Amino acid sequence: MKRRRLMILIATALTTMLIAIGIPTLTSAPVVAQSNTNLLVSAAASLQEALEEIKPLYQQTNPNINITYNFGSSGALQQQIEQGAPVDVFISAAKRQVDALEQKNLLLPGSRTIIAKNRLVLVVPGNISGISSFYNLKDTRVKKVAIGEPRSVPAGQYAQQVLQKLKIWDHIKSKLVFANNVRQVLSFVESGNADAGLVYSTDAKISNKVKVVVAADEKYHSPIIYPLAILKRSKNVDTAKNFSQFLASDKAKAVFRKYGFILP
């Protein structure tokens, strides 16, 4: 104890002497902590649960990186980027939106990659019976069928392709209820505001209020893929690349599998 007090006295006296003769001490300037990096990721709504679970896994080894997600329909996210939104990483639910950004020279060359695939399914409320195929959508007892808005929602584009291939589209056009994103389609069916809807198999999997009637034959629609790309104007390109690479890691793949995504 006496030795500790002696050391404190010596240190105090030394500091006082250094200040008196004008030599700065090690404690005279504040220590600046390493600043965090903010990464903005705009992603298709159907990826929400998986990406939210992946976030803490990524931050275990990258604690100074703050990830902010912006979920929505791929078409709306594309428009936000074209209008100047400070997005670092874009993950679409279709190839079309990423192609459009690439044509406008907004993407970092060589940064495109496919992180997952999906299936399109027909769902109905859990308490509904008697619907066993897409053709049942023409029945008079089916009043409303929910799909994503085909002009901006990839799930809606895939749904339109399937219904047209099956020659059902014209028969049920008056029944269609258009949603802003695939999760809104799911919500319409869950609440009973729609008698049926077309969503991704991963959306159906997270809900206990709907049941899957049938999966669409993949030959009837464009491949359901999730392309990722880094924006050229990103101020955090290295971090964006690192996050992109993590999404292809075994840890991230396990999460995608858990939620029913198909790995490329």
Tab-separated table of C-alpha atoms in Angstrom:
chain	number	residue	atom	x	y	z
A	1	MET	CA	0.000	0.000	0.000
A	2	LYS	CA	2.838	2.378	0.934
A	3	ARG	CA	4.591	1.543	-2.326
A	4	ARG	CA	1.432	2.326	-4.341
A	5	ARG	CA	1.063	5.728	-2.631
A	6	LEU	CA	4.722	6.478	-3.319
A	7	MET	CA	4.318	5.679	-7.015
A	8	ILE	CA	1.236	7.931	-7.240
A	9	LEU	CA	3.132	10.792	-5.600
A	10	ILE	CA	6.078	10.384	-7.988
A	11	ALA	CA	3.753	10.296	-11.040
A	12	THR	CA	1.906	13.399	-9.858
A	13	ALA	CA	5.127	15.291	-9.231
A	14	LEU	CA	6.522	14.287	-12.645
A	15	THR	CA	3.352	15.421	-14.438
A	16	THR	CA	3.394	18.756	-12.591
A	17	MET	CA	7.028	19.311	-13.554
A	18	LEU	CA	6.426	18.522	-17.249
A	19	ILE	CA	3.476	20.923	-17.419
A	20	ALA	CA	5.546	23.624	-15.688
A	21	ILE	CA	8.299	23.468	-18.307
A	22	GLY	CA	5.856	23.328	-21.217
A	23	ILE	CA	6.184	19.689	-22.297
A	24	PRO	CA	2.782	18.122	-23.075
A	25	THR	CA	1.936	14.926	-21.233
A	26	LEU	CA	0.349	11.822	-22.727
A	27	THR	CA	-2.960	12.726	-21.078
A	28	SER	CA	-3.084	16.326	-22.261
A	29	ALA	CA	-4.904	15.469	-25.547
A	30	PRO	CA	-8.228	13.574	-25.687
A	31	VAL	CA	-8.152	10.072	-27.145
A	32	VAL	CA	-10.260	9.831	-30.294
A	33	ALA	CA	-12.116	6.512	-30.572
A	34	GLN	CA	-12.138	4.690	-33.890
A	35	SER	CA	-15.195	5.897	-35.815
A	36	ASN	CA	-17.889	3.494	-36.981
A	37	THR	CA	-18.773	2.879	-40.620
A	38	ASN	CA	-22.416	3.120	-41.654
A	39	LEU	CA	-23.624	0.789	-44.409
A	40	LEU	CA	-27.038	1.302	-46.021
A	41	VAL	CA	-28.466	-1.851	-47.597
A	42	SER	CA	-31.650	-1.606	-49.677
A	43	ALA	CA	-33.179	-5.059	-50.023
A	44	ALA	CA	-36.319	-6.787	-51.263
A	45	ALA	CA	-38.985	-7.140	-48.570
A	46	SER	CA	-38.941	-10.942	-48.768
A	47	LEU	CA	-35.382	-10.966	-47.394
A	48	GLN	CA	-36.210	-9.101	-44.190
A	49	GLU	CA	-36.153	-11.883	-41.590
A	50	ALA	CA	-33.070	-13.562	-43.034
A	51	LEU	CA	-31.037	-10.357	-43.312
A	52	GLU	CA	-32.055	-9.198	-39.838
A	53	GLU	CA	-30.734	-12.481	-38.438
A	54	ILE	CA	-27.533	-12.263	-40.481
A	55	LYS	CA	-26.765	-8.738	-39.235
A	56	PRO	CA	-25.554	-9.649	-35.687
A	57	LEU	CA	-23.591	-12.592	-37.079
A	58	TYR	CA	-21.713	-10.211	-39.363
A	59	GLN	CA	-21.156	-7.702	-36.567
A	60	GLN	CA	-19.568	-10.332	-34.350
A	61	THR	CA	-16.398	-9.929	-36.404
A	62	ASN	CA	-17.134	-6.403	-37.634
A	63	PRO	CA	-18.315	-4.526	-34.515
A	64	ASN	CA	-17.509	-1.076	-35.945
A	65	ILE	CA	-19.853	-1.469	-38.915
A	66	ASN	CA	-23.407	-0.229	-38.459
A	67	ILE	CA	-25.816	-1.778	-40.946
A	68	THR	CA	-29.087	-0.026	-41.758
A	69	TYR	CA	-31.639	-1.933	-43.826
A	70	ASN	CA	-34.201	-0.376	-46.115
A	71	PHE	CA	-36.773	-3.009	-47.113
A	72	GLY	CA	-39.380	-2.580	-49.834
A	73	SER	CA	-40.415	-3.605	-53.316
A	74	SER	CA	-37.444	-3.918	-55.653
A	75	GLY	CA	-38.947	-1.444	-58.110
A	76	ALA	CA	-39.438	1.231	-55.446
A	77	LEU	CA	-35.896	0.697	-54.141
A	78	GLN	CA	-34.555	1.011	-57.677
A	79	GLN	CA	-36.328	4.355	-58.089
A	80	GLN	CA	-34.924	5.610	-54.768
A	81	ILE	CA	-31.411	4.777	-55.942
A	82	GLU	CA	-31.962	6.491	-59.290
A	83	GLN	CA	-33.154	9.564	-57.398
A	84	GLY	CA	-29.924	9.719	-55.390
A	85	ALA	CA	-30.565	7.703	-52.228
A	86	PRO	CA	-27.171	7.083	-50.514
A	87	VAL	CA	-27.388	3.299	-50.834
A	88	ASP	CA	-24.251	1.181	-50.574
A	89	VAL	CA	-25.663	-2.258	-51.409
A	90	PHE	CA	-28.792	-3.165	-53.390
A	91	ILE	CA	-30.385	-6.624	-53.273
A	92	SER	CA	-33.303	-7.081	-55.645
A	93	ALA	CA	-35.799	-9.921	-55.963
A	94	ALA	CA	-35.391	-9.888	-59.733
A	95	LYS	CA	-32.767	-9.304	-62.389
A	96	ARG	CA	-34.667	-6.493	-64.116
A	97	GLN	CA	-34.118	-3.789	-61.489
A	98	VAL	CA	-30.388	-4.433	-61.238
A	99	ASP	CA	-30.089	-4.478	-65.027
A	100	ALA	CA	-31.751	-1.060	-65.167
A	101	LEU	CA	-29.261	0.417	-62.689
A	102	GLU	CA	-26.354	-1.132	-64.558
A	103	GLN	CA	-27.546	0.392	-67.825
A	104	LYS	CA	-27.477	3.793	-66.122
A	105	ASN	CA	-23.866	3.163	-65.033
A	106	LEU	CA	-24.775	3.308	-61.331
A	107	LEU	CA	-23.218	-0.007	-60.276
A	108	LEU	CA	-19.662	-0.827	-59.308
A	109	PRO	CA	-18.290	-2.970	-62.157
A	110	GLY	CA	-17.854	-6.611	-61.221
A	111	SER	CA	-19.860	-6.343	-57.986
A	112	ARG	CA	-22.962	-8.233	-59.134
A	113	THR	CA	-23.645	-11.631	-57.613
A	114	ILE	CA	-26.657	-13.867	-56.930
A	115	ILE	CA	-27.126	-14.611	-53.237
A	116	ALA	CA	-30.303	-16.730	-53.263
A	117	LYS	CA	-33.253	-18.118	-55.226
A	118	ASN	CA	-36.921	-18.658	-54.400
A	119	ARG	CA	-40.192	-20.292	-55.503
A	120	LEU	CA	-43.607	-18.750	-56.181
A	121	VAL	CA	-46.588	-20.329	-54.414
A	122	LEU	CA	-50.354	-19.903	-54.262
A	123	VAL	CA	-51.587	-19.377	-50.693
A	124	VAL	CA	-55.022	-19.122	-49.082
A	125	PRO	CA	-56.162	-18.277	-45.534
A	126	GLY	CA	-55.661	-21.167	-43.142
A	127	ASN	CA	-59.389	-21.728	-42.663
A	128	ILE	CA	-60.202	-21.936	-46.404
A	129	SER	CA	-60.689	-25.291	-48.134
A	130	GLY	CA	-61.647	-26.401	-51.613
A	131	ILE	CA	-58.904	-24.542	-53.507
A	132	SER	CA	-56.384	-27.018	-54.858
A	133	SER	CA	-54.997	-25.399	-58.015
A	134	PHE	CA	-54.510	-22.121	-59.839
A	135	TYR	CA	-57.571	-22.910	-61.942
A	136	ASN	CA	-59.793	-22.676	-58.852
A	137	LEU	CA	-59.114	-18.931	-58.863
A	138	LYS	CA	-61.742	-18.706	-61.623
A	139	ASP	CA	-64.432	-20.060	-59.267
A	140	THR	CA	-67.196	-17.613	-58.359
A	141	ARG	CA	-66.598	-18.141	-54.636
A	142	VAL	CA	-63.112	-16.660	-55.005
A	143	LYS	CA	-63.775	-12.902	-54.902
A	144	LYS	CA	-60.301	-11.378	-54.489
A	145	VAL	CA	-56.839	-12.562	-55.510
A	146	ALA	CA	-53.834	-10.585	-54.239
A	147	ILE	CA	-50.612	-10.176	-56.196
A	148	GLY	CA	-47.809	-7.615	-56.186
A	149	GLU	CA	-48.107	-4.673	-58.555
A	150	PRO	CA	-46.431	-6.151	-61.669
A	151	ARG	CA	-44.862	-2.852	-62.733
A	152	SER	CA	-42.751	-2.540	-59.589
A	153	VAL	CA	-42.979	-5.747	-57.533
A	154	PRO	CA	-41.034	-8.768	-58.863
A	155	ALA	CA	-43.415	-11.213	-57.149
A	156	GLY	CA	-46.219	-9.531	-59.076
A	157	GLN	CA	-44.296	-9.852	-62.335
A	158	TYR	CA	-43.763	-13.567	-61.721
A	159	ALA	CA	-47.443	-13.968	-60.755
A	160	GLN	CA	-48.608	-12.287	-63.954
A	161	GLN	CA	-46.347	-14.519	-66.034
A	162	VAL	CA	-47.765	-17.665	-64.394
A	163	LEU	CA	-51.399	-16.604	-64.697
A	164	GLN	CA	-50.931	-15.648	-68.324
A	165	LYS	CA	-49.145	-18.912	-69.154
A	166	LEU	CA	-52.008	-20.850	-67.583
A	167	LYS	CA	-54.502	-18.664	-69.508
A	168	ILE	CA	-56.138	-17.566	-66.260
A	169	TRP	CA	-55.183	-13.874	-66.254
A	170	ASP	CA	-58.068	-12.582	-68.382
A	171	HIS	CA	-60.615	-14.620	-66.393
A	172	ILE	CA	-59.611	-13.218	-62.995
A	173	LYS	CA	-58.391	-9.731	-63.921
A	174	SER	CA	-61.403	-8.128	-62.228
A	175	LYS	CA	-60.633	-10.012	-59.000
A	176	LEU	CA	-57.028	-8.884	-58.694
A	177	VAL	CA	-55.933	-6.773	-55.733
A	178	PHE	CA	-52.515	-5.184	-56.258
A	179	ALA	CA	-50.074	-4.776	-53.368
A	180	ASN	CA	-47.040	-2.508	-52.956
A	181	ASN	CA	-44.776	-5.434	-52.027
A	182	VAL	CA	-44.967	-9.174	-51.501
A	183	ARG	CA	-45.400	-8.846	-47.728
A	184	GLN	CA	-48.544	-6.803	-48.292
A	185	VAL	CA	-49.882	-9.646	-50.451
A	186	LEU	CA	-49.242	-12.000	-47.534
A	187	SER	CA	-50.990	-9.590	-45.167
A	188	PHE	CA	-54.082	-9.404	-47.422
A	189	VAL	CA	-54.408	-13.195	-47.364
A	190	GLU	CA	-53.662	-13.501	-43.628
A	191	SER	CA	-56.390	-10.973	-42.780
A	192	GLY	CA	-58.933	-12.533	-45.131
A	193	ASN	CA	-59.066	-9.398	-47.275
A	194	ALA	CA	-58.083	-11.666	-50.165
A	195	ASP	CA	-59.254	-15.227	-50.754
A	196	ALA	CA	-55.903	-16.182	-52.281
A	197	GLY	CA	-52.539	-14.674	-53.157
A	198	LEU	CA	-49.249	-15.387	-54.886
A	199	VAL	CA	-46.178	-15.002	-52.692
A	200	TYR	CA	-42.734	-16.531	-52.345
A	201	SER	CA	-42.442	-19.847	-50.538
A	202	THR	CA	-40.267	-18.116	-47.927
A	203	ASP	CA	-43.098	-15.661	-47.146
A	204	ALA	CA	-45.566	-18.495	-46.688
A	205	LYS	CA	-43.121	-20.256	-44.378
A	206	ILE	CA	-43.015	-17.413	-41.837
A	207	SER	CA	-46.813	-17.255	-41.511
A	208	ASN	CA	-49.055	-19.603	-39.530
A	209	LYS	CA	-52.184	-17.927	-40.908
A	210	VAL	CA	-51.901	-19.113	-44.510
A	211	LYS	CA	-51.421	-22.449	-46.200
A	212	VAL	CA	-49.741	-23.285	-49.468
A	213	VAL	CA	-52.021	-24.685	-52.167
A	214	VAL	CA	-49.474	-25.303	-54.890
A	215	ALA	CA	-46.089	-24.100	-56.118
A	216	ALA	CA	-45.928	-22.572	-59.583
A	217	ASP	CA	-44.067	-24.580	-62.186
A	218	GLU	CA	-40.769	-22.777	-62.728
A	219	LYS	CA	-41.114	-23.073	-66.499
A	220	TYR	CA	-44.034	-20.628	-66.340
A	221	HIS	CA	-42.038	-17.654	-65.031
A	222	SER	CA	-38.619	-16.026	-65.154
A	223	PRO	CA	-36.024	-17.411	-62.688
A	224	ILE	CA	-36.653	-16.041	-59.200
A	225	ILE	CA	-33.222	-14.837	-58.163
A	226	TYR	CA	-31.833	-12.263	-55.734
A	227	PRO	CA	-29.005	-10.346	-57.403
A	228	LEU	CA	-26.797	-8.150	-55.231
A	229	ALA	CA	-24.796	-5.178	-56.483
A	230	ILE	CA	-22.698	-2.421	-54.938
A	231	LEU	CA	-23.430	1.156	-55.917
A	232	LYS	CA	-20.630	3.003	-57.654
A	233	ARG	CA	-21.231	6.157	-55.587
A	234	SER	CA	-20.899	4.290	-52.290
A	235	LYS	CA	-18.424	5.910	-49.899
A	236	ASN	CA	-17.837	2.549	-48.227
A	237	VAL	CA	-16.953	0.285	-51.139
A	238	ASP	CA	-14.515	-1.910	-49.183
A	239	THR	CA	-17.059	-2.440	-46.410
A	240	ALA	CA	-19.791	-3.145	-48.964
A	241	LYS	CA	-17.558	-5.759	-50.605
A	242	ASN	CA	-16.853	-7.318	-47.226
A	243	PHE	CA	-20.557	-7.550	-46.403
A	244	SER	CA	-21.292	-8.985	-49.841
A	245	GLN	CA	-18.688	-11.678	-49.301
A	246	PHE	CA	-20.127	-12.496	-45.883
A	247	LEU	CA	-23.536	-13.188	-47.450
A	248	ALA	CA	-21.839	-16.049	-49.318
A	249	SER	CA	-20.280	-17.462	-46.145
A	250	ASP	CA	-21.396	-20.679	-44.454
A	251	LYS	CA	-22.943	-18.721	-41.548
A	252	ALA	CA	-25.093	-16.619	-43.867
A	253	LYS	CA	-26.020	-19.608	-46.042
A	254	ALA	CA	-27.307	-21.445	-42.982
A	255	VAL	CA	-29.657	-18.562	-42.243
A	256	PHE	CA	-30.920	-18.385	-45.838
A	257	ARG	CA	-31.592	-22.133	-45.747
A	258	LYS	CA	-33.435	-21.774	-42.438
A	259	TYR	CA	-35.906	-19.383	-44.037
A	260	GLY	CA	-36.425	-21.583	-47.058
A	261	PHE	CA	-34.295	-19.812	-49.656
A	262	ILE	CA	-32.595	-21.860	-52.343
A	263	LEU	CA	-28.862	-21.272	-52.598
A	264	PRO	CA	-27.399	-20.616	-56.060
